[in-house]
mmCIF file of C-alpha atoms (C1' of nucleotides) in Angstrom:
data_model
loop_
_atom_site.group_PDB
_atom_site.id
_atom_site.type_symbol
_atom_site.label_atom_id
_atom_site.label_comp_id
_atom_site.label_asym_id
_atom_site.label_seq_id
_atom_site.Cartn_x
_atom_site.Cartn_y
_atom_site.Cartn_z
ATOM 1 C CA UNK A 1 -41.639 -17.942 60.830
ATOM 2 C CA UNK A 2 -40.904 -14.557 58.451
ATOM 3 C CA UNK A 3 -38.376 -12.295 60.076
ATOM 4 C CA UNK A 4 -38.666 -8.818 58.882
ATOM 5 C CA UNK A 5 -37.265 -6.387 61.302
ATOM 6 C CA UNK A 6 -33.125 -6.259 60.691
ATOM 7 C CA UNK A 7 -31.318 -6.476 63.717
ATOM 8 C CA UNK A 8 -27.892 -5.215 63.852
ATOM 9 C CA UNK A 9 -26.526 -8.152 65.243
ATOM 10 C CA UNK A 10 -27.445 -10.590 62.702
ATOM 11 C CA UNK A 11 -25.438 -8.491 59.771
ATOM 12 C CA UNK A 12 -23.263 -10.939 58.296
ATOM 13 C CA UNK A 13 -19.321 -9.779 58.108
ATOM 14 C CA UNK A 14 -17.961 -9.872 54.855
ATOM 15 C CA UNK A 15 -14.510 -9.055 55.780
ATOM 16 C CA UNK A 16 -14.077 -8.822 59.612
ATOM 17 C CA UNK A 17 -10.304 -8.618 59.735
ATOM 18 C CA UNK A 18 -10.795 -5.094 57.354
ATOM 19 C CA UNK A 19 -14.035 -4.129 59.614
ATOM 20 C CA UNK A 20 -11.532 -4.698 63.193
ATOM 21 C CA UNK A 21 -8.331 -2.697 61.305
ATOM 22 C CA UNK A 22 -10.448 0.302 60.225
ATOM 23 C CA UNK A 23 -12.254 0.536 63.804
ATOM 24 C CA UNK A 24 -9.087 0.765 65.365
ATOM 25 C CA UNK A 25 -7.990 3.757 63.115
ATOM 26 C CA UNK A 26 -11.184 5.720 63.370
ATOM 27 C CA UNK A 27 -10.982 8.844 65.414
ATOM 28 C CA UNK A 28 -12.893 9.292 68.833
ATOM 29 C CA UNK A 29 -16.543 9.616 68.561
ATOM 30 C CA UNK A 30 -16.047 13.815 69.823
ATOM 31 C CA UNK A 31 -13.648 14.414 66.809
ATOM 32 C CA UNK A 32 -16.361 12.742 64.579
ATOM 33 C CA UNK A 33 -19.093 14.654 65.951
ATOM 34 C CA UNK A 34 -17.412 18.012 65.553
ATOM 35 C CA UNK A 35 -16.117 17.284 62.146
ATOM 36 C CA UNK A 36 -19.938 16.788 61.072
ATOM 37 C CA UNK A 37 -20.805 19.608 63.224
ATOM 38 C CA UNK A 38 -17.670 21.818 61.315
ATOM 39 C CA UNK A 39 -19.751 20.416 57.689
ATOM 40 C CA UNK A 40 -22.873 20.740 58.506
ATOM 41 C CA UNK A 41 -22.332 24.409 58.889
ATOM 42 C CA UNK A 42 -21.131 25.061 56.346
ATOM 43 C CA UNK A 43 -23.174 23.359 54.177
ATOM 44 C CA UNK A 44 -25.858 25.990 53.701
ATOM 45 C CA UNK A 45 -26.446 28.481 50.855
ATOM 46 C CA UNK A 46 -26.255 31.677 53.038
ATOM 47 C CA UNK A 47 -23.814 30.274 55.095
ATOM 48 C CA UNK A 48 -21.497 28.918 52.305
ATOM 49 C CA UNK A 49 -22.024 32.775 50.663
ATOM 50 C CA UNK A 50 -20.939 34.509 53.930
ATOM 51 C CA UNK A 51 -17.978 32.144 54.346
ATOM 52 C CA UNK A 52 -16.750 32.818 50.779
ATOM 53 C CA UNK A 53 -18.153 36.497 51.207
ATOM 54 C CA UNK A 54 -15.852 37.013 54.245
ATOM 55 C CA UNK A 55 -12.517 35.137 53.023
ATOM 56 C CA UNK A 56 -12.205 38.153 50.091
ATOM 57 C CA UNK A 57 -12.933 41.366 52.534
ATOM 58 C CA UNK A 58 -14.161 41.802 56.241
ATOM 59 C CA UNK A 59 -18.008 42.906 56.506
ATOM 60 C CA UNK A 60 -20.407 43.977 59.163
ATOM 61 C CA UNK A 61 -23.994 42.344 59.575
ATOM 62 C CA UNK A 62 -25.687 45.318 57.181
ATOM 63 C CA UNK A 63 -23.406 44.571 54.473
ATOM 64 C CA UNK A 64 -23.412 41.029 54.254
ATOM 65 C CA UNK A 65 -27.486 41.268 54.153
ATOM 66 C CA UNK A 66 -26.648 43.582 51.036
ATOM 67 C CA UNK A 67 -24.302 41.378 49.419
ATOM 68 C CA UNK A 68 -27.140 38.099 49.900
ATOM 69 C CA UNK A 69 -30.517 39.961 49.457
ATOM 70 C CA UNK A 70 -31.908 38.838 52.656
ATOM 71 C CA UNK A 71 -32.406 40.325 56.162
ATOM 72 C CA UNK A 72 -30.242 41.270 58.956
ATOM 73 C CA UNK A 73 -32.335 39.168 61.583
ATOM 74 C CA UNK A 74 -31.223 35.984 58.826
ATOM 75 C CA UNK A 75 -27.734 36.930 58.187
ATOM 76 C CA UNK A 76 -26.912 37.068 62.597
ATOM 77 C CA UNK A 77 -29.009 33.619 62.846
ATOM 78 C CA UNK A 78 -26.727 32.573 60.367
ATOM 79 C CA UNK A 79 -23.290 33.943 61.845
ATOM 80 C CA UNK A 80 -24.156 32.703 65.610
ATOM 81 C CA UNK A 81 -24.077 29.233 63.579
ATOM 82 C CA UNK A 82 -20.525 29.674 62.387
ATOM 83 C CA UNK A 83 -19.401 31.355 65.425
ATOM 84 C CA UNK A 84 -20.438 28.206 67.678
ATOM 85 C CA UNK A 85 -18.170 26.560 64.968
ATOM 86 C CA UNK A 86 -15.255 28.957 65.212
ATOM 87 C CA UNK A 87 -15.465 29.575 61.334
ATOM 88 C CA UNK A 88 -15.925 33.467 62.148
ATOM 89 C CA UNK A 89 -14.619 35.605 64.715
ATOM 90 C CA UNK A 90 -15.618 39.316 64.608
ATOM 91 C CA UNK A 91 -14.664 42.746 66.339
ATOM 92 C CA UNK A 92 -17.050 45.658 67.798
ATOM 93 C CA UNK A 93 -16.514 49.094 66.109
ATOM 94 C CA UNK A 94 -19.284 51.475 67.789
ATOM 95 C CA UNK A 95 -22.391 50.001 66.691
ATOM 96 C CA UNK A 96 -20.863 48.092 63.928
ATOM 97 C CA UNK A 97 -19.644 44.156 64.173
ATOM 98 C CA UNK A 98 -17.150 43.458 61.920
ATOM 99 C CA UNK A 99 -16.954 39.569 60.602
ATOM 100 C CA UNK A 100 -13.712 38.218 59.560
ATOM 101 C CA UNK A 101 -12.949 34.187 59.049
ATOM 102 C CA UNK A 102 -11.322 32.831 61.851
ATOM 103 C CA UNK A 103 -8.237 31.142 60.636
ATOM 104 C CA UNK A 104 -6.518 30.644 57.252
ATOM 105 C CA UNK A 105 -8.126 26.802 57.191
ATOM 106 C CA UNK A 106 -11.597 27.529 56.790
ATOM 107 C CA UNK A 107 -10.310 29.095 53.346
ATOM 108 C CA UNK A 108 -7.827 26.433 52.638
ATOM 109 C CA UNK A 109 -10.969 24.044 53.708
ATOM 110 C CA UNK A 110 -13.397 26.251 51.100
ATOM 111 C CA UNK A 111 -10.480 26.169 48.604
ATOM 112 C CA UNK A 112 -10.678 22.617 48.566
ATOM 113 C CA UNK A 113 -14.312 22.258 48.504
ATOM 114 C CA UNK A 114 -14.521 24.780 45.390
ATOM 115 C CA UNK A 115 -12.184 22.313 43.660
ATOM 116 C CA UNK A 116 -14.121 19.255 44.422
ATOM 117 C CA UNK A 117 -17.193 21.321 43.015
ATOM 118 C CA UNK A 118 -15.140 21.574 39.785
ATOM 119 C CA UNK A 119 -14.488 18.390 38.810
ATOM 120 C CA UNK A 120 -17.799 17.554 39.084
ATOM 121 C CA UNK B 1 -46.128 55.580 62.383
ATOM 122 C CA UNK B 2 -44.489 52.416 63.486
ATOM 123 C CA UNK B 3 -42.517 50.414 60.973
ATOM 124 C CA UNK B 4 -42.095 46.678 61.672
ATOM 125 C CA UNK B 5 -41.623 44.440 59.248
ATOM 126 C CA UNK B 6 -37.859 44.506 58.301
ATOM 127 C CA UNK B 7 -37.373 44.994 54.237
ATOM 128 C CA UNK B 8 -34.664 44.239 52.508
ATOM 129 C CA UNK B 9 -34.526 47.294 50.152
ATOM 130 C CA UNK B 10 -34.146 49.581 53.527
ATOM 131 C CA UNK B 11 -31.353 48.068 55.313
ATOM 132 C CA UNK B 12 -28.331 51.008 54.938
ATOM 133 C CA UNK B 13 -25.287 50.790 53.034
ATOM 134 C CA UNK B 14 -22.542 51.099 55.477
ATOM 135 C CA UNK B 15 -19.690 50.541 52.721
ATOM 136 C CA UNK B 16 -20.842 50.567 49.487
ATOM 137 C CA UNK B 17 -18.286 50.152 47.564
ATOM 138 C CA UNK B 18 -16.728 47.105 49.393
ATOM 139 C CA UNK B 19 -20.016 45.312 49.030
ATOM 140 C CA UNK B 20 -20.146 45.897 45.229
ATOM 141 C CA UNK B 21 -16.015 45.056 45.183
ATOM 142 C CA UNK B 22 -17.022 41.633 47.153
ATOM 143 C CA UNK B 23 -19.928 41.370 44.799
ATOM 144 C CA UNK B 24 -18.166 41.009 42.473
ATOM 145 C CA UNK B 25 -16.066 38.462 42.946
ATOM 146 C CA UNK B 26 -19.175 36.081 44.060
ATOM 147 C CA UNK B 27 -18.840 32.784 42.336
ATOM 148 C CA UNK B 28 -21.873 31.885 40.332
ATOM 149 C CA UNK B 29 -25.139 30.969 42.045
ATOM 150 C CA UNK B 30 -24.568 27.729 40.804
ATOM 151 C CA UNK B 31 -20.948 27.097 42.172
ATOM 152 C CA UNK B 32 -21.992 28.053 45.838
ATOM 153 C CA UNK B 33 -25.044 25.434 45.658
ATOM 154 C CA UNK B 34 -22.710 22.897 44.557
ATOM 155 C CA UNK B 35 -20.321 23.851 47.422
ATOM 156 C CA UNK B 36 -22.717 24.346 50.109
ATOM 157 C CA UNK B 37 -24.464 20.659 49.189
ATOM 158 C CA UNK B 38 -21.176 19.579 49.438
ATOM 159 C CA UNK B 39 -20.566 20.372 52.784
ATOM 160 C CA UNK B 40 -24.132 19.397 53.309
ATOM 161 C CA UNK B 41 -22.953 16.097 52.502
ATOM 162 C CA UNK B 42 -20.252 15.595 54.161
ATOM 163 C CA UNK B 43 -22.286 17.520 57.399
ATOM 164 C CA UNK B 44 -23.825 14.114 59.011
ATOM 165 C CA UNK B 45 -22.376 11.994 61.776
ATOM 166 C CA UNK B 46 -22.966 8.900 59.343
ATOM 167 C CA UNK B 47 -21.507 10.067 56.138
ATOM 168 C CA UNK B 48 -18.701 11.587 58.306
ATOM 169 C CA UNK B 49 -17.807 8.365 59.771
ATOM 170 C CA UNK B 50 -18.535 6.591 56.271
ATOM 171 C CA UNK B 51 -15.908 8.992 54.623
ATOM 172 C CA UNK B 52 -13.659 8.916 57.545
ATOM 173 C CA UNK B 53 -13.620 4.809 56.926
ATOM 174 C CA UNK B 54 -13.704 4.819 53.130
ATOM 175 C CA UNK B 55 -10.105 6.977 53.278
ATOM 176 C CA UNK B 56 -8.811 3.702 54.850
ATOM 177 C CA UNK B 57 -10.027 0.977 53.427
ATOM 178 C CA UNK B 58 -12.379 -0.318 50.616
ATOM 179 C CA UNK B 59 -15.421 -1.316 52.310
ATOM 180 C CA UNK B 60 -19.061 -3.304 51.447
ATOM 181 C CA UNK B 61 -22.015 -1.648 52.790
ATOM 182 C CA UNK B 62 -22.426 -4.900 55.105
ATOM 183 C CA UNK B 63 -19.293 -4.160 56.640
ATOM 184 C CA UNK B 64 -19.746 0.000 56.744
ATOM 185 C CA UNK B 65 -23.119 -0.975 58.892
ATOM 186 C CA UNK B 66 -21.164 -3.036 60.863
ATOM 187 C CA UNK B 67 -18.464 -0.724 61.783
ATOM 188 C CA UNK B 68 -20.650 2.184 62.453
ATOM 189 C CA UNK B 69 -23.465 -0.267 64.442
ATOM 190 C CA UNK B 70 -26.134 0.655 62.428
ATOM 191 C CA UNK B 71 -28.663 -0.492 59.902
ATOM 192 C CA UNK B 72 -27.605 -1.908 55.800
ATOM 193 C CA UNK B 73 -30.689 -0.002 55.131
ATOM 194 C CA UNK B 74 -29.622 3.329 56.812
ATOM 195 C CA UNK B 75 -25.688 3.007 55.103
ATOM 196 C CA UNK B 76 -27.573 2.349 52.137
ATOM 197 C CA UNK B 77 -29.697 5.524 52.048
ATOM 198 C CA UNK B 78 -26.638 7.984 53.034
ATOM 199 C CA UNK B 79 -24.428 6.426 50.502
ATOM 200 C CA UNK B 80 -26.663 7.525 47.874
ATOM 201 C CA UNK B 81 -26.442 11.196 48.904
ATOM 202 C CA UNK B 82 -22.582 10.722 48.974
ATOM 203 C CA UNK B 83 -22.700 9.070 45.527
ATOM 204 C CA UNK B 84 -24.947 12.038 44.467
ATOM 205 C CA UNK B 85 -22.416 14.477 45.248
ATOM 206 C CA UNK B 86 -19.815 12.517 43.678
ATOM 207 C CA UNK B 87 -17.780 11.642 46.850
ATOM 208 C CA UNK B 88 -17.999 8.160 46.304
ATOM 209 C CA UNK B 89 -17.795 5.574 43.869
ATOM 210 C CA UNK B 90 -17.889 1.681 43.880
ATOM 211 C CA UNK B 91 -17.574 -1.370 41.812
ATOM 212 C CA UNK B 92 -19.877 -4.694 42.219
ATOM 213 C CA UNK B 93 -18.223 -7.762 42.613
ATOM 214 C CA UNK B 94 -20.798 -10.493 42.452
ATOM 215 C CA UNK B 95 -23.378 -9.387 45.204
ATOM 216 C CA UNK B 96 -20.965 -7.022 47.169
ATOM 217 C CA UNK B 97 -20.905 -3.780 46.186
ATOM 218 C CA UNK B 98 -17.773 -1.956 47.273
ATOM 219 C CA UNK B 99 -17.600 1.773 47.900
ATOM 220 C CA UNK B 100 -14.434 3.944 48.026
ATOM 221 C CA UNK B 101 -13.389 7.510 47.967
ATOM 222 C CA UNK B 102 -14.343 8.796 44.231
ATOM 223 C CA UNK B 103 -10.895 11.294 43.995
ATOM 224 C CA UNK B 104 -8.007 12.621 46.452
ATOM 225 C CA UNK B 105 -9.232 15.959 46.891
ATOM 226 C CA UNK B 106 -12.260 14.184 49.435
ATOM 227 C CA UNK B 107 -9.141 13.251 51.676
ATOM 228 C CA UNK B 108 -7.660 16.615 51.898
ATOM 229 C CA UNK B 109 -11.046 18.174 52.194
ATOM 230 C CA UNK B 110 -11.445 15.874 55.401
ATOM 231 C CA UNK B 111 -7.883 16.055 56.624
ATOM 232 C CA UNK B 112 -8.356 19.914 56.612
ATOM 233 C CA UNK B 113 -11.624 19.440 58.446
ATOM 234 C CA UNK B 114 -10.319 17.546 61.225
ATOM 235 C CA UNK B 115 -6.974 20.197 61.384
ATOM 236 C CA UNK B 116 -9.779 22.791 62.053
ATOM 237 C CA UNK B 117 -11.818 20.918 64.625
ATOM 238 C CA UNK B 118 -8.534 20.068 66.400
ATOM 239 C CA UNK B 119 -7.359 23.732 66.757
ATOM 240 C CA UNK B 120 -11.286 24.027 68.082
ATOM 241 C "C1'" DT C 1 -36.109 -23.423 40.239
ATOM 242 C "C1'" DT C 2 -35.802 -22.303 45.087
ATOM 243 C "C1'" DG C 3 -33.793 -20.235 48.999
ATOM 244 C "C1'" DA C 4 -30.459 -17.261 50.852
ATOM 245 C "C1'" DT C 5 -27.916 -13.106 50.854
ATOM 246 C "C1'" DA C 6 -26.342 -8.129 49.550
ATOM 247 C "C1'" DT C 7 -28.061 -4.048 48.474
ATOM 248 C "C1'" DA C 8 -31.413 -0.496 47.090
ATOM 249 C "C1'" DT C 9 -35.513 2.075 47.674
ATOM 250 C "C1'" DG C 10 -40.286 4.121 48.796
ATOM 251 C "C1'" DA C 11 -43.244 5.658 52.453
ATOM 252 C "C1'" DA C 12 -43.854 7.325 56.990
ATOM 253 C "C1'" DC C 13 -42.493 9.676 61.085
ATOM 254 C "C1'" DA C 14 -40.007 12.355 64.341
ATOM 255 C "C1'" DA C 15 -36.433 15.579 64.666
ATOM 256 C "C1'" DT C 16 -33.905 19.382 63.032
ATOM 257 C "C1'" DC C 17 -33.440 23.664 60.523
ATOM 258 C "C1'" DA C 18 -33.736 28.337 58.015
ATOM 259 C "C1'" DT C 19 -36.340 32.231 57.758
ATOM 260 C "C1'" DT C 20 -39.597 35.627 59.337
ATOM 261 C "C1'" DC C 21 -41.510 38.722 62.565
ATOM 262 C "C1'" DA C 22 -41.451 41.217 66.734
ATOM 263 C "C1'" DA C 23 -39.143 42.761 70.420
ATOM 264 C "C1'" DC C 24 -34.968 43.782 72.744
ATOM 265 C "C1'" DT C 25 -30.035 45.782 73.812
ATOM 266 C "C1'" DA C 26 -26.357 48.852 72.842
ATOM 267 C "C1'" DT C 27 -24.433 52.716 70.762
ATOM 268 C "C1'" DT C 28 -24.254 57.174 68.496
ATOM 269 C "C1'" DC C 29 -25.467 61.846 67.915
ATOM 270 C "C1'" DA C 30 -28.374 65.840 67.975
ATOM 271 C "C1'" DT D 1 -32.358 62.912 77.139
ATOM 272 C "C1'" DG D 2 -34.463 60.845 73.172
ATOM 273 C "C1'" DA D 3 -34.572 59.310 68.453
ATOM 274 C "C1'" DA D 4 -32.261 56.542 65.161
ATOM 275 C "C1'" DT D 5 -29.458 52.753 63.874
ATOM 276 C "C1'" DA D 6 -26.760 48.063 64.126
ATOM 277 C "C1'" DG D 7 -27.200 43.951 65.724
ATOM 278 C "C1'" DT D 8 -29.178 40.010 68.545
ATOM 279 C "C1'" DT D 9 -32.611 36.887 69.932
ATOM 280 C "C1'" DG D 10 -37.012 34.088 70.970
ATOM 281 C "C1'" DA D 11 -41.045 32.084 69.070
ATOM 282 C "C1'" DA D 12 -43.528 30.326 65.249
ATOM 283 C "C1'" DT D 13 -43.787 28.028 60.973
ATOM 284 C "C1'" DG D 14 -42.983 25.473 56.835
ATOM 285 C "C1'" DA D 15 -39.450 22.709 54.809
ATOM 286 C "C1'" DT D 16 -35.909 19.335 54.930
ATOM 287 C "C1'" DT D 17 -33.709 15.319 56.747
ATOM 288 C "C1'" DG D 18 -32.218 10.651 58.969
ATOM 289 C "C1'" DT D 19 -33.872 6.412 60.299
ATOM 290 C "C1'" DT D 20 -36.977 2.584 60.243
ATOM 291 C "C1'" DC D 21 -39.730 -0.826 58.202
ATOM 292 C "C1'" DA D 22 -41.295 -3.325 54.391
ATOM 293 C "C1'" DT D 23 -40.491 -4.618 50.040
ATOM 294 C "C1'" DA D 24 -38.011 -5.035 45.712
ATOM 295 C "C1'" DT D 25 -33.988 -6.354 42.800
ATOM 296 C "C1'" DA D 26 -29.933 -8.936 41.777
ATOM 297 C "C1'" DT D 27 -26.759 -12.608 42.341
ATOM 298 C "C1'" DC D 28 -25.219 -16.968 43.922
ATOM 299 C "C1'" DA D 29 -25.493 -21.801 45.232
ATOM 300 C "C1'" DA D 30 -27.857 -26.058 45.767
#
DNA sequence: TTGATATATGAACAATCATTCAACTATTCA
DNA sequence: TGAATAGTTGAATGATTGTTCATATATCAA
């Protein structure tokens, strides 16, 4: 009898003392989530361009479609993305939204990733 | 006449010269792919968790797929996209391949990510 | 050599995603 | 009030992605 289809169960442990030790220090399954969630997006062109975009000057919804060369109707997809993620908060002025970055981590979190990009 | 479609070369300028200032200080096309596949990268539920693991410990991919209940064949596949952006490196030892963090900055990048998602 | 095990990988499929277009709200100002 | 403008949003669409399954490669042990 062939078996084919892998079954989780019958993985072999190489280690299971290590496997048991790390499991205990992983974080809970919401803080993992978000964390990918936080990643993910970021990890777009447009929206890696507005993050950086907005960490050197705050910019309304017209500008930031300037500074990309793309549409409005893209750029607010885009921001209600990294609003949901609390990377951007913004401010009404008339008819104008104003974007800013949230907190000083997301640029501490950018600054980090631009150095990993480096020293590649 | 009714206009419709929305072109790019029509939206207004609300402040010029603070796009052209923010303009310039745009990283390269290049750098901001690299970033935003970065984040990319690290933007998975998978890779998160593999990352998470891999700052505490050394692990086989046997072990990774049994810590995170899933499939060799599944780790497999994401650890090559975490290899490809250089996040990870391993060593062989016989038929065990073990993976581990490829540099320090991958920690802080992650530590800052989960400061973020904790102030969420 | 043969069988078993650890890992990698290609193809296929469903799910998710980014952008576009059209339509809508809200605000200004003439 | 009514036209113009800034921004948002829903639906549609093509592209990308994560997992699964099957198979392939590499190493070890008998």
């Amino acid at each position: 009898m062939k078996k084919t289809r892998e079954e989780i169960c019958e993985i072999t442990y190489i280690d299971k003392k290590k496997v048991s030790a790390v499991k205990k220090k992983m974080k809970p399954e919401m803080t993992m989530q978000r964390l990918s969630e936080t990643f993910k997006a970021l990890g777009d062109a447009t929206r890696t361009k507005i993050i950086f975009a907005l960490s050197q000057e705050e910019l309304c919804v017209c500008d930031m479609a300037h500074l990309l060369g793309t549409t409005k109707s893209a750029v607010s997809h885009q921001l209600r993305v990294l609003r949901n993620m609390k990377l951007v908060k913004y401010r009404k002025d008339g008819k104008i939204v104003f974007y800013s970055l949230d907190d000083e981590h997301i640029k501490n979190l950018f600054d980090e990733g631009i150095r990993h990009v480096k020293e590649m």
